[in-house]
Amino acid sequence: MKNRITTLLFDFDGTLIDTNELIIQSFLYTLNAYYPGRYSRGDVLIFNGPPLIDTFASIDPERAEEMTAKYRAYNIQQHDALVKEFPGVYDTIKMLKEHRFKLGIVSTKMKGTIMKGMKLAKLEPFFDVVVALDDVKKAKPDPEPVQKALRLLGSKPEEAIMIGDNYHDIEAGKNAGTLSAGVAWSAKGRAFLEQYNPDFMLETMPDLAEIVGVHVK
């Protein structure tokens, strides 16, 4: 790789921990309370990624805040029961930290929920920075969250990769001047992410270690 990569920025949901079922169930619970029987599992997949308030405002602007609160209450209540680990994530992140990469999380989730997930997955010790929705004025794909993480880490865009499971992550990286990587385990599928031309596509998290020159044992 031409530029030495020192910094790795990760989306959280669907990238570092498998919250796909939690998110689907949270949307179905919320939407069925207002529109019984209207939404199926397939219908709510498109809602995964943007800030909740934006999603619910697109459905019902007058009740968006109420719906967001209902979603979050259910999501927190069911969090530990429905969240799962992705294979290879913990070991790869631990190894990257041991090789002194600067690691950050850039998410459209609220910080309290991110920290809950990090604790559950035992990822807390490895991350230097967490930039959540409540830390910025504009969410991904705006470059602000990525730029803030880079600033806090003392890193330049050209030495960083933004990694995620949604187009918001790829575009946020591009908009901020970093490299980008999609994850093939995205709930939306590899083909969906490839439309946004990420610099890399990870089949599994250990692929990232190989990309940055850390050889998996």
Coordinates of C-alpha atoms in Angstrom, one line a residue:
M1 CA 0.0 0.0 0.0
K2 CA 1.4 3.4 -1.1
N3 CA 0.4 5.3 2.1
R4 CA 1.2 3.8 5.5
I5 CA -2.1 3.2 7.2
T6 CA -2.0 4.2 10.9
T7 CA -5.7 4.7 11.7
L8 CA -8.7 2.5 11.4
L9 CA -12.2 3.9 11.9
F10 CA -15.2 1.5 12.2
D11 CA -18.9 1.8 12.1
F12 CA -20.4 -0.1 15.0
D13 CA -23.8 -1.8 14.3
G14 CA -23.5 -4.5 11.7
T15 CA -19.7 -4.0 11.4
L16 CA -18.1 -4.8 14.8
I17 CA -21.1 -6.5 16.4
D18 CA -24.1 -8.2 14.9
T19 CA -27.0 -6.1 15.9
N20 CA -29.0 -6.9 12.7
E21 CA -31.7 -8.9 14.4
L22 CA -31.9 -6.3 17.2
I23 CA -32.4 -3.5 14.7
I24 CA -35.0 -5.4 12.7
Q25 CA -37.0 -6.4 15.8
S26 CA -36.8 -2.8 17.1
F27 CA -38.2 -1.4 13.9
L28 CA -40.9 -4.0 13.6
Y29 CA -42.0 -3.4 17.3
T30 CA -42.1 0.3 16.8
L31 CA -43.8 0.4 13.4
N32 CA -46.3 -2.3 14.2
A33 CA -47.4 -0.2 17.2
Y34 CA -48.4 2.6 14.8
Y35 CA -49.1 0.8 11.5
P36 CA -50.2 -2.8 12.4
G37 CA -49.2 -5.3 9.8
R38 CA -47.9 -2.8 7.3
Y39 CA -44.1 -3.5 7.6
S40 CA -42.3 -6.8 7.1
R41 CA -38.7 -7.8 7.8
G42 CA -37.7 -7.0 4.3
D43 CA -39.3 -3.6 4.4
V44 CA -37.3 -2.4 7.4
L45 CA -33.8 -3.4 6.1
I46 CA -33.6 0.0 4.2
F47 CA -33.9 1.8 7.5
N48 CA -30.6 0.4 8.9
G49 CA -28.0 3.1 8.8
P50 CA -29.4 6.6 8.9
P51 CA -30.1 8.4 12.2
L52 CA -33.4 7.1 13.7
I53 CA -35.0 10.5 13.8
D54 CA -34.5 10.9 10.0
T55 CA -36.0 7.5 9.3
F56 CA -39.1 8.1 11.4
A57 CA -39.5 11.6 10.1
S58 CA -39.6 10.2 6.6
I59 CA -42.5 8.0 7.7
D60 CA -44.4 10.3 10.1
P61 CA -42.9 13.8 10.7
E62 CA -45.3 14.7 13.5
R63 CA -44.6 11.6 15.6
A64 CA -40.9 11.0 14.7
E65 CA -39.6 11.9 18.1
E66 CA -42.2 9.7 19.9
M67 CA -41.4 6.8 17.6
T68 CA -37.7 7.3 18.1
A69 CA -38.1 7.1 21.9
K70 CA -40.2 4.0 21.6
Y71 CA -37.6 2.3 19.3
R72 CA -34.8 3.2 21.7
A73 CA -36.6 1.9 24.8
Y74 CA -37.3 -1.5 23.2
N75 CA -33.8 -1.6 21.7
I76 CA -32.1 -1.1 25.0
Q77 CA -34.4 -3.6 26.7
Q78 CA -33.7 -6.4 24.2
H79 CA -30.0 -5.4 23.5
D80 CA -28.1 -8.1 25.4
A81 CA -30.6 -10.9 24.3
L82 CA -30.4 -10.2 20.6
V83 CA -26.8 -8.9 20.0
K84 CA -24.3 -11.5 18.7
E85 CA -20.6 -11.5 17.8
F86 CA -19.2 -11.6 14.3
P87 CA -16.5 -14.2 13.8
G88 CA -13.0 -12.9 13.9
V89 CA -13.8 -9.4 15.1
Y90 CA -12.5 -9.6 18.7
D91 CA -9.2 -11.3 17.8
T92 CA -8.5 -9.0 14.8
I93 CA -9.2 -5.8 16.7
K94 CA -7.1 -7.0 19.6
M95 CA -4.2 -7.8 17.2
L96 CA -4.5 -4.4 15.5
K97 CA -4.3 -2.7 18.8
E98 CA -1.3 -4.7 19.8
H99 CA 0.4 -3.5 16.6
R100 CA -0.3 0.1 17.7
F101 CA -2.9 1.1 15.1
K102 CA -5.1 4.0 16.2
L103 CA -8.7 2.7 16.4
G104 CA -11.9 4.7 16.5
I105 CA -15.6 4.1 16.2
V106 CA -17.7 6.5 14.0
S107 CA -21.4 5.7 14.4
T108 CA -24.9 7.1 13.8
K109 CA -25.9 5.5 17.2
M110 CA -26.1 7.4 20.5
K111 CA -23.0 7.0 22.6
G112 CA -24.6 5.3 25.6
T113 CA -25.9 2.5 23.4
I114 CA -22.5 2.1 21.7
M115 CA -20.8 1.8 25.0
K116 CA -23.3 -0.9 26.1
G117 CA -22.5 -2.9 23.0
M118 CA -18.7 -2.4 23.4
K119 CA -18.9 -3.7 27.0
L120 CA -20.9 -6.7 25.9
A121 CA -18.4 -7.6 23.2
K122 CA -15.4 -6.8 25.4
L123 CA -14.1 -4.3 22.9
E124 CA -13.8 -1.3 25.3
P125 CA -10.0 -1.5 25.9
F126 CA -9.1 -1.3 22.2
F127 CA -10.7 1.9 21.0
D128 CA -9.1 5.4 21.6
V129 CA -12.1 7.4 20.3
V130 CA -15.8 7.0 19.9
V131 CA -17.7 9.5 17.8
A132 CA -21.4 9.0 18.2
L133 CA -24.5 10.8 16.8
D134 CA -24.7 12.9 19.9
D135 CA -21.1 14.2 19.4
V136 CA -21.7 15.9 16.0
K137 CA -24.1 18.2 14.2
K138 CA -24.2 16.2 11.0
A139 CA -24.2 12.4 10.7
K140 CA -22.6 10.2 8.1
P141 CA -22.3 10.5 5.1
D142 CA -21.4 14.0 6.0
P143 CA -17.6 14.0 6.7
E144 CA -17.9 15.7 10.1
P145 CA -17.9 12.6 12.2
V146 CA -14.9 11.1 10.4
Q147 CA -13.1 14.4 10.5
K148 CA -13.7 14.7 14.2
A149 CA -12.4 11.2 14.9
L150 CA -9.3 11.9 12.8
R151 CA -8.7 15.2 14.7
L152 CA -9.1 13.5 18.1
L153 CA -6.6 10.7 17.0
G154 CA -4.1 13.2 15.5
S155 CA -4.4 11.4 12.1
K156 CA -4.5 12.6 8.5
P157 CA -7.2 11.4 6.1
E158 CA -4.7 9.7 3.8
E159 CA -3.4 7.4 6.6
A160 CA -6.9 6.2 7.5
I161 CA -9.5 3.7 6.4
M162 CA -13.2 4.0 7.2
I163 CA -14.8 0.6 7.5
G164 CA -18.6 -0.1 7.6
D165 CA -21.6 -2.1 6.5
N166 CA -23.6 0.6 4.8
Y167 CA -23.2 3.2 2.0
H168 CA -23.1 6.0 4.6
D169 CA -19.8 4.6 5.9
I170 CA -18.2 4.4 2.5
E171 CA -19.4 7.8 1.4
A172 CA -18.4 9.4 4.7
G173 CA -14.9 8.1 4.3
K174 CA -14.7 9.3 0.7
N175 CA -16.1 12.7 1.7
A176 CA -13.5 13.1 4.4
G177 CA -10.6 11.9 2.1
T178 CA -9.9 8.5 3.7
L179 CA -9.8 5.2 2.1
S180 CA -13.0 3.1 2.6
A181 CA -13.8 -0.6 3.2
G182 CA -17.1 -2.4 3.0
V183 CA -17.9 -5.6 4.9
A184 CA -19.4 -8.5 3.0
W185 CA -21.4 -9.6 6.1
S186 CA -23.5 -6.5 5.7
A187 CA -27.3 -7.2 6.1
K188 CA -27.8 -5.4 2.8
G189 CA -25.3 -7.7 1.0
R190 CA -22.0 -7.4 -0.7
A191 CA -23.5 -6.4 -4.1
F192 CA -25.3 -3.4 -2.5
L193 CA -22.1 -2.0 -1.0
E194 CA -20.0 -2.6 -4.2
Q195 CA -22.3 -0.1 -6.0
Y196 CA -20.5 2.6 -3.9
N197 CA -17.0 1.6 -4.9
P198 CA -15.2 1.1 -1.6
D199 CA -11.4 0.8 -1.9
F200 CA -11.6 -2.6 -0.2
M201 CA -14.2 -5.3 0.5
L202 CA -13.7 -7.5 3.6
E203 CA -15.0 -11.0 3.4
T204 CA -14.1 -11.5 7.1
M205 CA -12.5 -9.1 9.6
P206 CA -9.1 -10.8 9.5
D207 CA -8.9 -9.5 5.8
L208 CA -8.4 -6.0 7.3
A209 CA -5.2 -7.1 9.1
E210 CA -3.8 -8.4 5.8
I211 CA -4.6 -5.2 4.0
V212 CA -2.7 -3.1 6.6
G213 CA 0.3 -5.5 6.6
V214 CA -0.4 -7.4 9.8
H215 CA -0.3 -11.1 9.1
V216 CA -2.8 -13.3 10.9
K217 CA -1.2 -16.2 12.6

